[in-house]
Short mmCIF file of C-alpha atoms in Angstrom, two decimals:
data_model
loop_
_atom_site.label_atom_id
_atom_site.label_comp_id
_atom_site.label_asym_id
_atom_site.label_seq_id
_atom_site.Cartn_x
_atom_site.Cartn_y
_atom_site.Cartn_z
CA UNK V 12 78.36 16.85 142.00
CA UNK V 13 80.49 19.49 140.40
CA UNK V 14 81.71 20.79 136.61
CA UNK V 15 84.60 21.05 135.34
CA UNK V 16 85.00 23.63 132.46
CA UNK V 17 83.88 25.65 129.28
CA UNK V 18 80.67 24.99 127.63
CA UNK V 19 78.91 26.53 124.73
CA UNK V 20 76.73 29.30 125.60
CA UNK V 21 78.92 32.57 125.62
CA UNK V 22 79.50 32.52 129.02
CA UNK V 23 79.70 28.78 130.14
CA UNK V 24 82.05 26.61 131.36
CA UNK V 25 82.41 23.32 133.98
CA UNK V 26 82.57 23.21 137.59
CA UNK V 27 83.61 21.79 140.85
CA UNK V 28 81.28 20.72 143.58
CA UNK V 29 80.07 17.23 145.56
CA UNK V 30 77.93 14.34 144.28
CA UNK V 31 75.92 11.63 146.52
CA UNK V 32 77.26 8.72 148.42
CA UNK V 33 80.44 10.47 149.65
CA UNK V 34 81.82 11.51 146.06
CA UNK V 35 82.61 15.43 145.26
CA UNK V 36 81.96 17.04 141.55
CA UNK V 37 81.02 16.20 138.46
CA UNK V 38 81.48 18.62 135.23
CA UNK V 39 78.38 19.93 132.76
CA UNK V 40 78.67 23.48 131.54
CA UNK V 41 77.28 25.85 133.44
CA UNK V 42 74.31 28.03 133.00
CA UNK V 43 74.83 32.01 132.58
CA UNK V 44 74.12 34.50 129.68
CA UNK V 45 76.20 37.37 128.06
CA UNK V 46 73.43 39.54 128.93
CA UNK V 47 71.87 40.53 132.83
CA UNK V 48 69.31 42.87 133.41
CA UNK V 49 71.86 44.76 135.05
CA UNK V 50 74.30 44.88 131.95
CA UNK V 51 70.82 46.13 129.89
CA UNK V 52 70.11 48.69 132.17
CA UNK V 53 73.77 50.10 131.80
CA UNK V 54 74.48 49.23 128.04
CA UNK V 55 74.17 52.87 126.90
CA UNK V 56 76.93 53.77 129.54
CA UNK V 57 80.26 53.76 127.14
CA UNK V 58 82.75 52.13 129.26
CA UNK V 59 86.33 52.35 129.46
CA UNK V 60 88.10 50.26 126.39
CA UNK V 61 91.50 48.75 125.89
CA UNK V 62 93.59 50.04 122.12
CA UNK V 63 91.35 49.53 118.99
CA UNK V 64 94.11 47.38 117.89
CA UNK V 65 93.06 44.48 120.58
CA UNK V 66 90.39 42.40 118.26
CA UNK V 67 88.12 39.62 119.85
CA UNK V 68 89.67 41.00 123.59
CA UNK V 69 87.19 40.99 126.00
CA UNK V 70 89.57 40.02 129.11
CA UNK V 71 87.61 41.86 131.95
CA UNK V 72 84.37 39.93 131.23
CA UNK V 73 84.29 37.96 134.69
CA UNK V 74 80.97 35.37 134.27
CA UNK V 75 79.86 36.01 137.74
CA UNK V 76 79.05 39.41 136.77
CA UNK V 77 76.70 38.15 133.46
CA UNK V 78 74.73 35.07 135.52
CA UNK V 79 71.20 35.15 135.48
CA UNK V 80 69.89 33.77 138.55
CA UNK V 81 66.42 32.49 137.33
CA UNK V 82 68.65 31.61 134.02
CA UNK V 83 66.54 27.42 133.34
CA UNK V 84 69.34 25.31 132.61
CA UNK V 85 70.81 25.70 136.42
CA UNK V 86 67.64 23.53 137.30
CA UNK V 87 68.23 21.54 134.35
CA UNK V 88 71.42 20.81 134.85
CA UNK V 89 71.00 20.48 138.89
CA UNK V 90 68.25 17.97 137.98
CA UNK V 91 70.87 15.61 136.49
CA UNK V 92 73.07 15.67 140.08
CA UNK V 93 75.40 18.44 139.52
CA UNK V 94 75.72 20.85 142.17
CA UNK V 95 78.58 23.13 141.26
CA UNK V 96 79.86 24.25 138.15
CA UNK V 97 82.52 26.28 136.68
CA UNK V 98 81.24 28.63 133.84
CA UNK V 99 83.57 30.90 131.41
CA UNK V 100 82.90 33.43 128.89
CA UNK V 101 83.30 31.70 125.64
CA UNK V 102 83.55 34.48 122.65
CA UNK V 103 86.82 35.62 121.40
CA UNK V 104 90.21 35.54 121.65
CA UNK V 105 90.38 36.26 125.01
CA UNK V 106 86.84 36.06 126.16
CA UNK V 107 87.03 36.28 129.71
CA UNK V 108 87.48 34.64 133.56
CA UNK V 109 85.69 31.45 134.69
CA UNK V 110 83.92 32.00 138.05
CA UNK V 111 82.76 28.98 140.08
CA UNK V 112 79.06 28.86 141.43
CA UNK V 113 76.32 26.79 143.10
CA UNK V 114 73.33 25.81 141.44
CA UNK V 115 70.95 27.47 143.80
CA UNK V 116 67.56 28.60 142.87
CA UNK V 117 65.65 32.07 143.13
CA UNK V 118 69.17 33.54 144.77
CA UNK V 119 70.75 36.49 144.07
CA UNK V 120 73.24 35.61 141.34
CA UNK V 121 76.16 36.97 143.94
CA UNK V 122 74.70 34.20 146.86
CA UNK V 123 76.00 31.54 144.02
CA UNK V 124 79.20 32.59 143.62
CA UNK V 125 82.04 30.94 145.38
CA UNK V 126 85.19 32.14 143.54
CA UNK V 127 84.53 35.00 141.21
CA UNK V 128 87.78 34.22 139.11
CA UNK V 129 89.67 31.16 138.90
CA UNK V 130 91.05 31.63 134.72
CA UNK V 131 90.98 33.26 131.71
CA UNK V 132 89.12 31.59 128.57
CA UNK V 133 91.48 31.63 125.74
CA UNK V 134 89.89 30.42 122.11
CA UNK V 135 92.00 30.19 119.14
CA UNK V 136 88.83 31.52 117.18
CA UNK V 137 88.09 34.89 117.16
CA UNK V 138 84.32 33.65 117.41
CA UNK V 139 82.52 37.14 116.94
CA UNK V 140 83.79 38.57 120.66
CA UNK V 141 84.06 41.92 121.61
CA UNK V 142 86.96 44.38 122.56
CA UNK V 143 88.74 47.07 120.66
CA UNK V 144 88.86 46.09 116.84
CA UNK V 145 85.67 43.93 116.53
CA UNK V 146 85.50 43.04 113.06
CA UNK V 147 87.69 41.57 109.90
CA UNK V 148 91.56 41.70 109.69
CA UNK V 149 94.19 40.76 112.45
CA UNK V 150 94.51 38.20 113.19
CA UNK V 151 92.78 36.36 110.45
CA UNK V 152 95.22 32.76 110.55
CA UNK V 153 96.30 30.57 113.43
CA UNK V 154 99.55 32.24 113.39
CA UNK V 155 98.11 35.65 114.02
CA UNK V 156 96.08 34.74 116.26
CA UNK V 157 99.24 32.42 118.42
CA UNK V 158 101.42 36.17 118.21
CA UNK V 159 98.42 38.30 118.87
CA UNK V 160 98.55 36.14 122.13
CA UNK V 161 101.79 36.31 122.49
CA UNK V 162 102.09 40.27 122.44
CA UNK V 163 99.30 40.43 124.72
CA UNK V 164 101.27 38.89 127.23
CA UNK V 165 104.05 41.20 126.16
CA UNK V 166 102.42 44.43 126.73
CA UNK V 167 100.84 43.62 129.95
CA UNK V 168 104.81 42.27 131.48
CA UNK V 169 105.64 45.98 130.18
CA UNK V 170 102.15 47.60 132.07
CA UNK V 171 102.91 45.65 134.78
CA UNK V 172 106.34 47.32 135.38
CA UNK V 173 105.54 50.87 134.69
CA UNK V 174 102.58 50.65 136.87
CA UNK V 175 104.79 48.90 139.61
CA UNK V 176 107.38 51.82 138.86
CA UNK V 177 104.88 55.14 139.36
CA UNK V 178 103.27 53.24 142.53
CA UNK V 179 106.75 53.06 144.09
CA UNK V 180 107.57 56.54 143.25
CA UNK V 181 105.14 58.71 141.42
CA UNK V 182 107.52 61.92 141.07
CA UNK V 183 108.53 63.01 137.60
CA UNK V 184 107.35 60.16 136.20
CA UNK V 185 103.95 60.05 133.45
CA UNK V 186 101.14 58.22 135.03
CA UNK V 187 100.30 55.35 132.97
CA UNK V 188 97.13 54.80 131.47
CA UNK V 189 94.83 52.34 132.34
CA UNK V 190 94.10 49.14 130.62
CA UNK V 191 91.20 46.98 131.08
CA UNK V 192 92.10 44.49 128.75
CA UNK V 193 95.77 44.29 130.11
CA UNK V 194 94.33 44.01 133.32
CA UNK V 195 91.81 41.70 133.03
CA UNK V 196 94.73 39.47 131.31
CA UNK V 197 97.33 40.22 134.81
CA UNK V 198 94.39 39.24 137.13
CA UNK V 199 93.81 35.68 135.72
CA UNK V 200 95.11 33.33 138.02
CA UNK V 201 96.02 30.63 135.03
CA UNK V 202 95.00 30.10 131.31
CA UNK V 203 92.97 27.82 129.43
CA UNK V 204 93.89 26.54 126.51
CA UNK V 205 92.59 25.13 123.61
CA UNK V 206 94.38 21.49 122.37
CA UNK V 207 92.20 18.59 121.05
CA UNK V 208 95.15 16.96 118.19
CA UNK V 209 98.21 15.37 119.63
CA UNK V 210 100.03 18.47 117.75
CA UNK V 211 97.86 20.88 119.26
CA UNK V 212 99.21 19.25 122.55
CA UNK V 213 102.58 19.95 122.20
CA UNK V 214 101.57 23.24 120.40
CA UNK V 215 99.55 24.73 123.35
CA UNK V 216 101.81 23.13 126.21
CA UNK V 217 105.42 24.49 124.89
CA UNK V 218 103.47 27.83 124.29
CA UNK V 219 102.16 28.14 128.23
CA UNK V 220 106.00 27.40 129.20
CA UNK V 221 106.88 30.30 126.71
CA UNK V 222 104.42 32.63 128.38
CA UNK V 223 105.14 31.90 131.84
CA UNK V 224 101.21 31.04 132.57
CA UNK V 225 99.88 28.26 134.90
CA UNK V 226 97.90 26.17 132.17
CA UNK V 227 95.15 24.45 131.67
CA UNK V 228 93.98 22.11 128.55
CA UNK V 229 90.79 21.84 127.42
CA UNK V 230 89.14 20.00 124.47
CA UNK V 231 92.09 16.90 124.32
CA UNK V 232 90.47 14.11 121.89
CA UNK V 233 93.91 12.80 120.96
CA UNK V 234 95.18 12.45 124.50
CA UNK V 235 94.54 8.75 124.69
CA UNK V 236 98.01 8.77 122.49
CA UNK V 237 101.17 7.37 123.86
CA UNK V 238 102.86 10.55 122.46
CA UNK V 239 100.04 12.74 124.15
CA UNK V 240 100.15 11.26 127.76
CA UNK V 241 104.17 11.80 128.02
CA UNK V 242 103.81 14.75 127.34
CA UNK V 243 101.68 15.53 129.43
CA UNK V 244 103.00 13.90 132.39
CA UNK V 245 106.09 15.70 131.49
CA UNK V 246 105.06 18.96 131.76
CA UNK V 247 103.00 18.42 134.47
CA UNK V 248 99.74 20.56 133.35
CA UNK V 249 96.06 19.04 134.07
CA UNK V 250 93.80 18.37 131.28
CA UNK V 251 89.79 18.52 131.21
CA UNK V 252 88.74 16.24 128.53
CA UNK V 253 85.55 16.90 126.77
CA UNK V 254 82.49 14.99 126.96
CA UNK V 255 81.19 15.38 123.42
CA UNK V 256 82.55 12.36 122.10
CA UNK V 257 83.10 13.02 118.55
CA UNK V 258 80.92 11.12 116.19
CA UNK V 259 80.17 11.88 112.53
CA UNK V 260 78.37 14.39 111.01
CA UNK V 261 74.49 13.63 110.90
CA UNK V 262 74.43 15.70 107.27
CA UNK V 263 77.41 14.47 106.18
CA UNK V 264 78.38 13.47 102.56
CA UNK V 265 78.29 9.43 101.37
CA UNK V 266 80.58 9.87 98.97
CA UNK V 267 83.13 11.92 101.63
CA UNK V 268 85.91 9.47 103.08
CA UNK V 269 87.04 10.16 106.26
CA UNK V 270 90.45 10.68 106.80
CA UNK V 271 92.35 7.10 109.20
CA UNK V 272 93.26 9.61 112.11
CA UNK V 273 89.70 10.96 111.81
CA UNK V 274 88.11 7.28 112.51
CA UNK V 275 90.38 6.46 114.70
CA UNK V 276 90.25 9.67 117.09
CA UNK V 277 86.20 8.91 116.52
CA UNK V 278 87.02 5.54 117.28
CA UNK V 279 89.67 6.23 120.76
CA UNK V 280 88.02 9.81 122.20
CA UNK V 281 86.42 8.24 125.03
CA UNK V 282 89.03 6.10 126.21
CA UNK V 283 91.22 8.96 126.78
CA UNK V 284 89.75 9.05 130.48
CA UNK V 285 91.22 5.85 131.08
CA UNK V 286 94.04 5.94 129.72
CA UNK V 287 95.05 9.52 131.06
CA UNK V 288 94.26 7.90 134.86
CA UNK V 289 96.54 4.44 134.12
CA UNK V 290 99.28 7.35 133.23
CA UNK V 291 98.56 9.28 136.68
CA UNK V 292 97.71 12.50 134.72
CA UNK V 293 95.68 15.17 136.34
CA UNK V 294 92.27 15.87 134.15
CA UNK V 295 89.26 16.07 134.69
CA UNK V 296 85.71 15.61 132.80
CA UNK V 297 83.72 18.73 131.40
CA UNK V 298 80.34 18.98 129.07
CA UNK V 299 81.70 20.94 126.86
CA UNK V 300 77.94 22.41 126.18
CA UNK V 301 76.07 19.19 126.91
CA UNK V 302 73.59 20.42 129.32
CA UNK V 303 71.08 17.97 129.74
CA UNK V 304 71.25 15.57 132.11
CA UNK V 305 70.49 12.29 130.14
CA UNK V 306 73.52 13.68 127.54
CA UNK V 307 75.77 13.78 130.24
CA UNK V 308 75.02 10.99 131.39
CA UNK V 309 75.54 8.95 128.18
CA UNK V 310 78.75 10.49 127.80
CA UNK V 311 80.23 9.35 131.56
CA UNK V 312 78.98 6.05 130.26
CA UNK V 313 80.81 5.75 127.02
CA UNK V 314 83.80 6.51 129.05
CA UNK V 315 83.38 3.76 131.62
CA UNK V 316 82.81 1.66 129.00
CA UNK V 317 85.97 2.75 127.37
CA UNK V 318 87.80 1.32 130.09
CA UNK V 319 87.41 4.23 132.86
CA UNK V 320 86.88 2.58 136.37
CA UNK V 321 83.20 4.06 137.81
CA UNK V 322 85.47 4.92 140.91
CA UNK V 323 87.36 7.18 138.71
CA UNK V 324 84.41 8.48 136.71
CA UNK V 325 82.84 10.27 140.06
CA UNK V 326 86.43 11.40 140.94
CA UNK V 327 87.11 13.19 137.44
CA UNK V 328 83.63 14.87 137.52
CA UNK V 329 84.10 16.29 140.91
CA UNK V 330 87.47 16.06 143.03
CA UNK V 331 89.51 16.39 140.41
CA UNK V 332 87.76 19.46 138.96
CA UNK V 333 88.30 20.98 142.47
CA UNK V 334 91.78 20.21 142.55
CA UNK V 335 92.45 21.76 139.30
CA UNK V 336 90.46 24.66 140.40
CA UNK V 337 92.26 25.12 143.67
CA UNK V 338 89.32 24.93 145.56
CA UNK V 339 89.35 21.12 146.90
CA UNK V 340 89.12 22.70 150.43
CA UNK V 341 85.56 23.59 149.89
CA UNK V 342 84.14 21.41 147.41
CA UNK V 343 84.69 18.11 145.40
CA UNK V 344 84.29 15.52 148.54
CA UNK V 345 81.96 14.99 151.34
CA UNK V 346 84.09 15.79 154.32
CA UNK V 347 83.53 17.81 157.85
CA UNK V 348 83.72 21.29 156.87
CA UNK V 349 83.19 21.70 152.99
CA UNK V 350 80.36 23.12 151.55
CA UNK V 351 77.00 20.86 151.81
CA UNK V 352 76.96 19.73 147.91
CA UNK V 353 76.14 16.10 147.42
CA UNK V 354 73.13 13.85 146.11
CA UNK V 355 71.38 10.61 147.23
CA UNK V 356 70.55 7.80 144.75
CA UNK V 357 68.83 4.98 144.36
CA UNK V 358 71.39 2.69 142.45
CA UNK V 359 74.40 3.32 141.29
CA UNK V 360 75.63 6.53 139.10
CA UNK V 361 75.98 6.27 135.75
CA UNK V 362 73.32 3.21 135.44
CA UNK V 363 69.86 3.96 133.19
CA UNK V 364 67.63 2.88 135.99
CA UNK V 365 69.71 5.02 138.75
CA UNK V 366 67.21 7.34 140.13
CA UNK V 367 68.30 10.71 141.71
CA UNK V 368 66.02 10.79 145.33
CA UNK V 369 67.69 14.08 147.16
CA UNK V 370 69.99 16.75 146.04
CA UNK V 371 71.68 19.64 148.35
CA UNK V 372 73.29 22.29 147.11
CA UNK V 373 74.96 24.64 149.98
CA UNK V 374 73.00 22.70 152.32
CA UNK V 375 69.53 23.14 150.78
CA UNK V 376 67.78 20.42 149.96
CA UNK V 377 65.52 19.66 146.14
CA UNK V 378 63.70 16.85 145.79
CA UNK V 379 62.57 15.36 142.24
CA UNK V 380 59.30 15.02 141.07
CA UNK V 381 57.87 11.66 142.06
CA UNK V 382 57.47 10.83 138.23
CA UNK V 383 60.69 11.67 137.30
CA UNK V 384 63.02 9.54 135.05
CA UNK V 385 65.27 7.08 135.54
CA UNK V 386 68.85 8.40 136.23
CA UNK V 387 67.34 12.14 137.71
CA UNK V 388 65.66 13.87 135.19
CA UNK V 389 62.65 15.57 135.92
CA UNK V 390 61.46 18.91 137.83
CA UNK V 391 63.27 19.62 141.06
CA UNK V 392 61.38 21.73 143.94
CA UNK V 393 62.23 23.46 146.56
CA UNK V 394 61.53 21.17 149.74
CA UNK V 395 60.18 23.98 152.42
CA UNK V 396 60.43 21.28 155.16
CA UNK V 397 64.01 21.81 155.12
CA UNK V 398 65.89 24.74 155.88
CA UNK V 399 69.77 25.86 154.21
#
């Protein structure tokens, strides 16, 4: 099984991996925290910083680097069939690169990692992140925050060339200063961006074309829209389409009327899978924070009762996660040569009486609890009578 992209903990995402019965990944947000004992032991070390005029900019943040190992959700989340996962930074503007890991237990958080950087996580809320100016002011509308974005990308094209320039020749010319926050932004291999609305869409993909930037789509409610899914297939970009169905708010006023796009976007959500795949657009499935294992489960469900094909289900929570992530050569199917990540069940995914028997994760096998639930959850052990 496998994840496929941002979740809700400050430095979660969704993943890519293998799930039982020959299928690859699957896509719950990952486990790891914004805090290590390794980043305590060295928080009183001032580090390098980018401008002060770089709010909610934390672009260096790499979430391999702030895992926690014995962190519980990874056997949570493992417990439910997912092997892999992809797991961003979540806070700020831009809060950071994704890194892709196995859900091993009691390893070294570096033994989990199998691509330290595959993105950077970019939020259109400022969402109380870090970098250089922290607190109120720019950029305090969506505007701002679109040409705060936009300048970013600016001054690191203009980094990038004077740095090029004093490595080619160094003589007579000032050495430039370094940047982490330009930096971290130049070594992201793509971007992720946010776009749930059918505007937002159109918004988000004509703005990746304007910056240049291989681009990813997260969040897309509305893409079930005729409008949405040419669009899409026009510009090519893959989409990872979140799991938390919307649904109304449990406090929510009786006397408040919901707006007709609002019911009908509650109504159509989950049967964007389906009609994304009839349209042959590339997305994939992600948790977007759902991390238990009967939650994710409900959600696949409501999709494949939406009118996604269980075929397709498996494929969008783990092959097509790995495709998107560019690592389909190592994870996402069972095939001769890929990494050992896959699960054994008895039944079929996706049903309530489906129990999970075997996982393996990088070739190590965890057995359930005999009196676990229906459909995997339940404690997973170590079996010692295997070995990785």
């Amino acid at each position: 099984s496998t994840v496929g992209i941002p979740g809700a903990a400050p430095a979660t995402a969704a993943a890519a991996g293998g799930r039982g019965g020959g299928r690859g990944q699957t896509t719950p947000a990952t486990p790891s925290t914004p805090t290590t004992p390794a980043v305590a032991a060295t928080a009183t070390v001032e580090r390098a910083r980018g401008p002060e005029d770089r709010p909610s900019t934390t672009s260096w943040l790499i979430a391999a680097d702030e895992i926690q190992a014995t962190d519980r959700r990874i056997e949570t989340v493992r417990s439910g069939g997912i092997t892999t996962a992809v797991t961003f930074p979540t806070r700020g503007i831009f809060a950071g690169q994704g890194s892709i890991i196995d859900l091993l237990s009691g390893e070294r958080a570096g033994e989990m990692v199998l691509v330290p950087s595959v993105g950077q996580y970019i939020s259109l809320s400022r969402g109380g992140g870090g970098g250089g100016g922290g607190g109120g002011g720019f950029p305090s509308s969506l505007m701002g925050t679109i040409s705060y974005i936009r300048q970013i990308y600016l001054d690191a094209a203009h980094y990038k060339l004077v740095k090029d320039a004093y490595a080619k020749d160094p003589r007579g010319i000032q050495r430039p200063e370094y940047d982490h926050a330009l930096e971290g932004v130049l070594e992201s291999k793509r971007i992720l961006l946010p776009a749930n609305r059918l505007v937002e869409i159109d918004r988000m993909l004509r703005f990746a074309a304007e910056l240049k930037q291989p681009a990813i789509l997260y969040g897309a409610r509305e893409s079930y829209r005729p409008e949405a899914v040419e669009l899409l297939k026009k510009s090519g970009a893959p989409v990872l389409v979140s799991m938390r169905w919307p649904e109304p708010p449990r406090d929510a006023n009786p006397e408040d009327v919901d707006s007709l796009q609002t019911l009908e976007t509650r109504d159509q959500a989950a049967s964007a899978p389906a009609v994304l795949q009839k349209a042959g657009v590339q997305f994939a499935l992600y948790s977007d924070g759902l991390d238990q294992p009967r939650d994710i489960q409900r959600a696949v469900k409501k999709a494949i009762d939406a009118g996604l094909a269980r075929e397709d289900a498996i494929r969008a929570l783990t092959l097509a996660p790995a495709r998107i992530y560019g690592v389909a050569d190592r994870v996402g199917s069972i095939e001769k040569g890929k990494i050992a990540n896959l699960i054994v069940t008895r039944g079929e995914l996706f049903d309530d009486r489906t129990r999970i028997e075997m996982i393996f994760v990088d070739g190590r096998k965890y057995t359930l609890a005999a009196d676990a639930a229906p459909g995997g959850r339940g404690p997973v052990t170590d079996d010692p009578g295997v070995n990785r």
